[in-house]
CSV table of C-alpha atoms and ligand atoms in Angstrom, one decimal:
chain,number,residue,atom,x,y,z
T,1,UNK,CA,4.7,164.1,-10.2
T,2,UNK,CA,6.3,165.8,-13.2
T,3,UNK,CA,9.6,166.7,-11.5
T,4,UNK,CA,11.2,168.6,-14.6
T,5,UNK,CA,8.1,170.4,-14.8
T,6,UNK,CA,8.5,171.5,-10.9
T,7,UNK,CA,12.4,172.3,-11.2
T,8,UNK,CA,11.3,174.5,-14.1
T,9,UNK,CA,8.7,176.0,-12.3
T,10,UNK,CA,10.3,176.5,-9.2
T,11,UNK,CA,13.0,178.1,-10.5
T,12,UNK,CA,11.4,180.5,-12.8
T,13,UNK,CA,8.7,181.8,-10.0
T,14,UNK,CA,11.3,181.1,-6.9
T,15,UNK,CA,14.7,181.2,-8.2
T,16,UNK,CA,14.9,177.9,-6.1
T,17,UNK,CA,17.2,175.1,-8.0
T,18,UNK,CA,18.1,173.2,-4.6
T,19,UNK,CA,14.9,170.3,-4.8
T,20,UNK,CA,15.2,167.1,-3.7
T,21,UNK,CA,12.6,164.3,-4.9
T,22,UNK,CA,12.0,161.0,-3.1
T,23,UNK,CA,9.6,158.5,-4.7
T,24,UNK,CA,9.3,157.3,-1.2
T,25,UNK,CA,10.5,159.1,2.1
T,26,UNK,CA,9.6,158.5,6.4
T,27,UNK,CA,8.8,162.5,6.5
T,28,UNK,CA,10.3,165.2,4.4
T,29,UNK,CA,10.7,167.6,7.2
T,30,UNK,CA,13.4,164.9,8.5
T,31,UNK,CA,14.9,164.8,5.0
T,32,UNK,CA,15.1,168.5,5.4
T,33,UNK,CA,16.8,168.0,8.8
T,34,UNK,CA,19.1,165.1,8.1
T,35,UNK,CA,20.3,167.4,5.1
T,36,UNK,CA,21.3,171.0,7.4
T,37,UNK,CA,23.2,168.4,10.2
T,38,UNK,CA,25.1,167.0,6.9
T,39,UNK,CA,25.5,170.2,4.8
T,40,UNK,CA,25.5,173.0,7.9
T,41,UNK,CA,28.0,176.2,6.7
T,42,UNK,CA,27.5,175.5,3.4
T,43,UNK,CA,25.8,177.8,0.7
T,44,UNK,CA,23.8,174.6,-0.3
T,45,UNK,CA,21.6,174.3,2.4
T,46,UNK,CA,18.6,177.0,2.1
T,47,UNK,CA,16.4,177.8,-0.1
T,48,UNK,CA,15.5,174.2,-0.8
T,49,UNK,CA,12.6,172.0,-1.1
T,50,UNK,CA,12.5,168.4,0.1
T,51,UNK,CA,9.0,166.8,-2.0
T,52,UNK,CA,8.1,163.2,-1.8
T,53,UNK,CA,5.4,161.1,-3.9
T,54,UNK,CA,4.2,159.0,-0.3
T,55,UNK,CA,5.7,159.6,3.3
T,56,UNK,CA,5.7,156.5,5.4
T,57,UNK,CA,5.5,158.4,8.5
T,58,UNK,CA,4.3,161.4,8.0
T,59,UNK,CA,3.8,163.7,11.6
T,60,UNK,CA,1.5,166.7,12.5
T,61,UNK,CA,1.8,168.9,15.6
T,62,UNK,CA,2.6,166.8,19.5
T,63,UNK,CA,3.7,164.0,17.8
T,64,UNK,CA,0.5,163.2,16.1
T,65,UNK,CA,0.5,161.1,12.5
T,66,UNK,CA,-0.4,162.4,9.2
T,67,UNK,CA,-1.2,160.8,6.5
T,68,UNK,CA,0.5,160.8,3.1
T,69,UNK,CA,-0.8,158.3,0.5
T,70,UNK,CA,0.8,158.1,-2.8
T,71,UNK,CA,1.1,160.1,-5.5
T,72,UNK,CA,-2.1,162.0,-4.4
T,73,UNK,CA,-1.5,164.7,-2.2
T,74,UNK,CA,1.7,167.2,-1.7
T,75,UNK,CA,4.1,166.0,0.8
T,76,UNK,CA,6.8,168.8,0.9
T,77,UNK,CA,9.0,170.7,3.2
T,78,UNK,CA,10.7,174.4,2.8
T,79,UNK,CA,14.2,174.8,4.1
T,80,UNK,CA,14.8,178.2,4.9
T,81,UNK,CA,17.2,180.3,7.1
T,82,UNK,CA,15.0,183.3,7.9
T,83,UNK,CA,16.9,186.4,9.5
T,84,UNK,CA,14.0,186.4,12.9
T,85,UNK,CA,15.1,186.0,16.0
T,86,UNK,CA,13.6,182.0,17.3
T,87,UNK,CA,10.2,183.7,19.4
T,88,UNK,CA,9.0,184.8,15.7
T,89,UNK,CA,9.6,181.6,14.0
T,90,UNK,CA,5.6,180.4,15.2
T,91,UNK,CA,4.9,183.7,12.2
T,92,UNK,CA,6.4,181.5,9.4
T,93,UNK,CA,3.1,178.7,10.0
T,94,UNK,CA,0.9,181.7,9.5
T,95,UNK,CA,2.8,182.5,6.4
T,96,UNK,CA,2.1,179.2,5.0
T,97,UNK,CA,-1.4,179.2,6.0
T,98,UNK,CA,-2.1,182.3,4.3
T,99,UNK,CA,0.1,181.0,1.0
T,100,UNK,CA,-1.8,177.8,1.1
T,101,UNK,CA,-4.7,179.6,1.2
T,102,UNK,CA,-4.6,182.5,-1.0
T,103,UNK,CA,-3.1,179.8,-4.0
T,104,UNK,CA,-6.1,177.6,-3.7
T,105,UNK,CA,-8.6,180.0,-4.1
T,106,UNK,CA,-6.8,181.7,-6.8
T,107,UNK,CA,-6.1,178.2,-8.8
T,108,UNK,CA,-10.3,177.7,-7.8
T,109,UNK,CA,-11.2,181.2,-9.5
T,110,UNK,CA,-8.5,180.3,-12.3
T,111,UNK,CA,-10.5,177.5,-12.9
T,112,UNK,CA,-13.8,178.7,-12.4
T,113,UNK,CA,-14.7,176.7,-9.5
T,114,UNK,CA,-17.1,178.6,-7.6
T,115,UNK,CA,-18.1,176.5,-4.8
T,116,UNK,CA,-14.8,176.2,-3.4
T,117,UNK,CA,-13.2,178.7,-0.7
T,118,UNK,CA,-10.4,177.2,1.2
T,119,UNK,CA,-9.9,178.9,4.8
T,120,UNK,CA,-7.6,178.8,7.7
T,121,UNK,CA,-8.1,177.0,10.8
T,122,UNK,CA,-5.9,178.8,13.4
T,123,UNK,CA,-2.7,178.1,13.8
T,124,UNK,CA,-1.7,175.7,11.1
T,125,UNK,CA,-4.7,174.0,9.2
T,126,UNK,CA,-6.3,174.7,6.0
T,127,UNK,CA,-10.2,174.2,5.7
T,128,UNK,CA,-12.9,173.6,3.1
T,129,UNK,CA,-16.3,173.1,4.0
T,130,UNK,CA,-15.3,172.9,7.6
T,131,UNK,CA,-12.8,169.6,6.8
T,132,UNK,CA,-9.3,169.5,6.7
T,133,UNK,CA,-7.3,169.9,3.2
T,134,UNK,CA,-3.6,170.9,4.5
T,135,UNK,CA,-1.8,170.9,7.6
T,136,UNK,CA,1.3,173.1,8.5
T,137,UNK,CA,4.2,171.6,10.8
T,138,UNK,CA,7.1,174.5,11.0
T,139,UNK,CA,10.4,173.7,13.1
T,140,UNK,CA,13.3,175.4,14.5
T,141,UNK,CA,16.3,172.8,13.6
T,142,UNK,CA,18.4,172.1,16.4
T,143,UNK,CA,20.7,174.4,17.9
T,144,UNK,CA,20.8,176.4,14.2
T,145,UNK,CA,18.8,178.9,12.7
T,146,UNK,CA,17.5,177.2,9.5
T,147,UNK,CA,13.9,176.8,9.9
T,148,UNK,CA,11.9,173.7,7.9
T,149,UNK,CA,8.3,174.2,7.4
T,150,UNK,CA,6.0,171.2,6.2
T,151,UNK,CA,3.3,171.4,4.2
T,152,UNK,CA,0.8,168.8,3.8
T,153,UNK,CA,-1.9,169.1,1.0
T,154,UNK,CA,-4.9,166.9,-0.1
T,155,UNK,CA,-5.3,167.5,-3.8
T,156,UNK,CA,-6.8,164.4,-5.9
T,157,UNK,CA,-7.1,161.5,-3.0
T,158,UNK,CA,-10.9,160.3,-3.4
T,159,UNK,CA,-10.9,158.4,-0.1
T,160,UNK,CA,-9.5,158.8,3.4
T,161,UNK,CA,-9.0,156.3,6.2
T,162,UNK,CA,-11.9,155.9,8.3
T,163,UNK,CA,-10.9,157.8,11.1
T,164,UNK,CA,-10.5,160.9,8.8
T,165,UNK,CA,-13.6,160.2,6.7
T,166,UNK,CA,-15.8,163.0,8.9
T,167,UNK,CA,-12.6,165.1,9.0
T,168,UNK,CA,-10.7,165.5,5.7
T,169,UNK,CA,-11.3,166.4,2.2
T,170,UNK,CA,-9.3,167.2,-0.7
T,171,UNK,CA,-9.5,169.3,-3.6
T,172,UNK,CA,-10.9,167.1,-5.9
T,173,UNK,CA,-13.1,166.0,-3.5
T,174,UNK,CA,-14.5,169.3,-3.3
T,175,UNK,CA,-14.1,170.7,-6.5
T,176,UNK,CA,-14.5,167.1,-8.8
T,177,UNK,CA,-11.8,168.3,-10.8
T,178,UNK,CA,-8.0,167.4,-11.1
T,179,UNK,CA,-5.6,169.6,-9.5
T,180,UNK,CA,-2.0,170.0,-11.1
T,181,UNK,CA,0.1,169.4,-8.1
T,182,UNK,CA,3.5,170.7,-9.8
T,183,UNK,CA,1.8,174.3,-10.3
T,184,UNK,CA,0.2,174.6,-6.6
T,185,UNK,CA,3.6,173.7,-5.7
T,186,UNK,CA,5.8,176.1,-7.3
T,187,UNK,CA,2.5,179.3,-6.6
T,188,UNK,CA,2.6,178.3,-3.1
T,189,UNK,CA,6.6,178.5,-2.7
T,190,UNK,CA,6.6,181.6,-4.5
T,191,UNK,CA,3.7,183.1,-2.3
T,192,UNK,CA,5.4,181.9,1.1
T,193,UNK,CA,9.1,182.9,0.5
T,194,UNK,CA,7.5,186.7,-0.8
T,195,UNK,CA,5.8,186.4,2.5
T,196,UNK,CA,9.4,185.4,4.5
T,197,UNK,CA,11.2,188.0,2.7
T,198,UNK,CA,8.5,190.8,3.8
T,199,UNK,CA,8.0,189.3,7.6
T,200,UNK,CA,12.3,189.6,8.4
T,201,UNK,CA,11.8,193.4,6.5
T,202,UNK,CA,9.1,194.5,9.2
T,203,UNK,CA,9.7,192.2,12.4
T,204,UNK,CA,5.9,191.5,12.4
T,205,UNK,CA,2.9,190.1,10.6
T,206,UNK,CA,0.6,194.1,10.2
T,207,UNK,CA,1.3,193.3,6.9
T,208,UNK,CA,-0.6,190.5,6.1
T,209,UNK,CA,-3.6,191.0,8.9
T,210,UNK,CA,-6.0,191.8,7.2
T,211,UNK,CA,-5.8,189.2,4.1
T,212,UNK,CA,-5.4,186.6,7.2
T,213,UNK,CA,-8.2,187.2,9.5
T,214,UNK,CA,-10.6,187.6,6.4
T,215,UNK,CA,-9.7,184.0,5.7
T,216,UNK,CA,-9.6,182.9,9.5
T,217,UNK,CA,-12.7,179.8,9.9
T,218,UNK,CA,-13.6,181.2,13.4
T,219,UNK,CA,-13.5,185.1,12.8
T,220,UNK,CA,-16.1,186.4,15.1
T,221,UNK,CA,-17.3,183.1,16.0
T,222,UNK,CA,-17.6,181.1,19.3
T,223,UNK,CA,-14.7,178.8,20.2
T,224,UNK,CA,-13.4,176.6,22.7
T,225,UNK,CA,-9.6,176.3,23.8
T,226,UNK,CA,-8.4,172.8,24.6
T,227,UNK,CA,-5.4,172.5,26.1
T,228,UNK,CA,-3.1,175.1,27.7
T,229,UNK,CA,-2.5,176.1,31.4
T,230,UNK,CA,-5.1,178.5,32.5
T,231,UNK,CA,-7.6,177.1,30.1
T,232,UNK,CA,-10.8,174.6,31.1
T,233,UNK,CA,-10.9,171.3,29.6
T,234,UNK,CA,-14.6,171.4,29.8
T,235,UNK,CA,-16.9,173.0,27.1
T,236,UNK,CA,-18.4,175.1,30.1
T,237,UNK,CA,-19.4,178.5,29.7
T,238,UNK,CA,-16.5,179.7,31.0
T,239,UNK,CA,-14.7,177.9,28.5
T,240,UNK,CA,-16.4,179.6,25.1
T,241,UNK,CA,-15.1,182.7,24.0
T,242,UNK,CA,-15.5,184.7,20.2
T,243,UNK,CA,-12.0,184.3,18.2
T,244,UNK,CA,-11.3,188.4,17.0
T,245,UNK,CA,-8.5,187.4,14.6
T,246,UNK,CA,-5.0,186.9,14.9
T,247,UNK,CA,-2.4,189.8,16.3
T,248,UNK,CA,0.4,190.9,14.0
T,249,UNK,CA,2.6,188.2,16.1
T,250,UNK,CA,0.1,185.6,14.9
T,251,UNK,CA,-1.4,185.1,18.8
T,252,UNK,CA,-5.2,184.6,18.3
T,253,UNK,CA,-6.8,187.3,20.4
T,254,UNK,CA,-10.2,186.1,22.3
T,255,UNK,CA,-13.0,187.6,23.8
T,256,UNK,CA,-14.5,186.2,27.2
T,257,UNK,CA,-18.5,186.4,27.7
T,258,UNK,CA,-17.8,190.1,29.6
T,259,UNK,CA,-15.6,191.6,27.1
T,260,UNK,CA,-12.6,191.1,28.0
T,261,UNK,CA,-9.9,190.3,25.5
T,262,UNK,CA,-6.5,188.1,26.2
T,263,UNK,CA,-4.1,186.5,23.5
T,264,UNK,CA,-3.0,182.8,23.2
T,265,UNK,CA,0.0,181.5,21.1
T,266,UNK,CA,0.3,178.8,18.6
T,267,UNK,CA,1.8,175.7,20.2
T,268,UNK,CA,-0.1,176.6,23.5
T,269,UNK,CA,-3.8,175.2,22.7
T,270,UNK,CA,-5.9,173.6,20.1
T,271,UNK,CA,-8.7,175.9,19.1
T,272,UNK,CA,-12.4,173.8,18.1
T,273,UNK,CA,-15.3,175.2,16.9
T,274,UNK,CA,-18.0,174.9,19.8
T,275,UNK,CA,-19.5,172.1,17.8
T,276,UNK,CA,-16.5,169.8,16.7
T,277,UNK,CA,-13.1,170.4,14.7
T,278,UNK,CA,-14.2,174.2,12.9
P,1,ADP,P1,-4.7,169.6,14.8
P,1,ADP,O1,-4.2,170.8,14.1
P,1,ADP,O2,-6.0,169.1,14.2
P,1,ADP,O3,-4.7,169.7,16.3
P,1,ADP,P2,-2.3,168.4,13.7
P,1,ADP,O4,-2.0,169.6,13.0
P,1,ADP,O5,-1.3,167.8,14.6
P,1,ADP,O6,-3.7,168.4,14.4
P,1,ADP,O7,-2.5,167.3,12.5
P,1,ADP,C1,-2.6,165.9,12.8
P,1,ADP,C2,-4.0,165.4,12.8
P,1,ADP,O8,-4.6,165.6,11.5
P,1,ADP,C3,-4.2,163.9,13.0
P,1,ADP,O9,-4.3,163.6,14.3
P,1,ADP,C4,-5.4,163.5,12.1
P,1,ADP,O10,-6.6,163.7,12.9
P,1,ADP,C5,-5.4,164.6,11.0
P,1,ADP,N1,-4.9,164.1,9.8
P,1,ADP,C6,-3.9,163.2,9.5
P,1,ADP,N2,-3.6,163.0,8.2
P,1,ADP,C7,-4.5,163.9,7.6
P,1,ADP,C8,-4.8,164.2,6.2
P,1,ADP,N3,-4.1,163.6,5.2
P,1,ADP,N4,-5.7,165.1,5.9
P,1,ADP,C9,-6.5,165.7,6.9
P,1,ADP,N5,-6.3,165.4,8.2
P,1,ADP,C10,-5.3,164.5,8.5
């Protein structure tokens, strides 16, 4: 990574000068946590970005691992301390989807790379051709209001482990071309703090519905909850239901085999497609 490149980047599409680069870091959304307990009250703590080259320990949502091989991928976390009252925090994951998102495909049509459409898996996964190129991890910190959302891309890895062989792709992967990780960086920062700013204006997400649910993987199609109290853990009938889109507080609203419509939050279930992961 060309950090002088990023700073100057950053800071030109972001204002952001607060970065902090590790060659080698357990998770950068820790980095990001270590550094409000140690620099709380100060002006220094938000907007900044925590990027690393390889995280040893990487972590998705529940605990799960993620993996972060060097100098391959972008390992990053945004500290921010958005004006939104905790219960709309779950919004700022949607944000990053949609950032995520919206900068690949622009980069893709920038680059005249037609076969590649990057979409979002509901809540906090990014998709191409149904496998998994980013994952989103946002966190309330503690008992304060700055907010640390990770961001986990796949740009030029050519392999995977093989437990994620069937499940994960990257850009190059699916474009055969380089990516240049410093520019996604700094267009997908710019995109997601615009976003932040416009979310703690209106108190909801109406403004970016529509560009969201026409990126959504399971818009109008048949899914199945896992997880979640009054949801079946069997793929029975009962159990399937048509994703309509997200809500504009980022709840996915479902439709039963009769019609009838109920919402369901991030954090509460995993969504699937009714054949595996999309
Ligand atoms: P999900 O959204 O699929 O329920 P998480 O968001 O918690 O899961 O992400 C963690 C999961 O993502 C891991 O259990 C693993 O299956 C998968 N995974 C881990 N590292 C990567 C990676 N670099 N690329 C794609 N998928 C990954």
């Amino acid at each position: 990574m060309d950090t002088r490149t990023l700073s100057t980047l950053l800071e030109n599409y972001c204002h952001i000068t607060n970065i902090h680069y590790y060659d080698e870091t357990d998770s950068t959304n820790l980095r990001a946590k270590q550094y409000v307990q140690e620099n709380d009250g100060t002006s220094a703590c938000s907007p900044c970005l925590f990027v690393s080259e390889v995280q040893t320990a990487g972590r998705g949502r529940l605990g799960r691992s993620w993996e972060s091989p060097p100098n391959e991928g972008i390992w990053m976390s945004f500290l921010c301390k958005p004006n939104l009252p905790p219960n709309q925090i779950s919004g700022v994951t949607i944000l990053a989807g949609l950032a995520v998102a919206k900068t690949i495909n622009s980069f893709a049509l920038k680059q005249s790379i037609h076969n590649l459409y990057a979409e979002i898996k509901w809540p906090n996964d990014i998709v191409i051709n149904k496998k998994k190129v980013c994952g989103i991890l946002t966190e309330l910190i503690g008992n304060t209001s700055y907010v640390v959302c990770g961001i986990g891309v796949n740009v030029n890895s050519l392999s995977f482990p093989e437990n994620l062989f069937q499940k994960a792709t990257s850009l190059l992967k699916e474009s055969g071309v380089v990516w240049n990780r410093e520019k996604l960086i700094a267009v997908i920062i710019k995109n997601l703090s615009d976003y932040i700013n416009s979310y703690e204006k209106s108190g909801d997400l109406d403004f970016i519905l529509y560009d969201y649910n026409k990126l959504l993987v399971s818009m109008d199609k048949e899914v199945v909850l896992i997880g979640g109290t009054n949801i079946n853990e069997k793929n029975s009938d009962e159990n399937i239901y048509i994703s309509k889109g997200i809500d504009k507080t980022g709840a996915l609203i479902i439709e039963d085999s009769k019609g009838n419509r109920q919402t369901v939050s991030t954090g509460e279930v995993s969504v699937r497609g009714i054949n595996g992961y999309v």
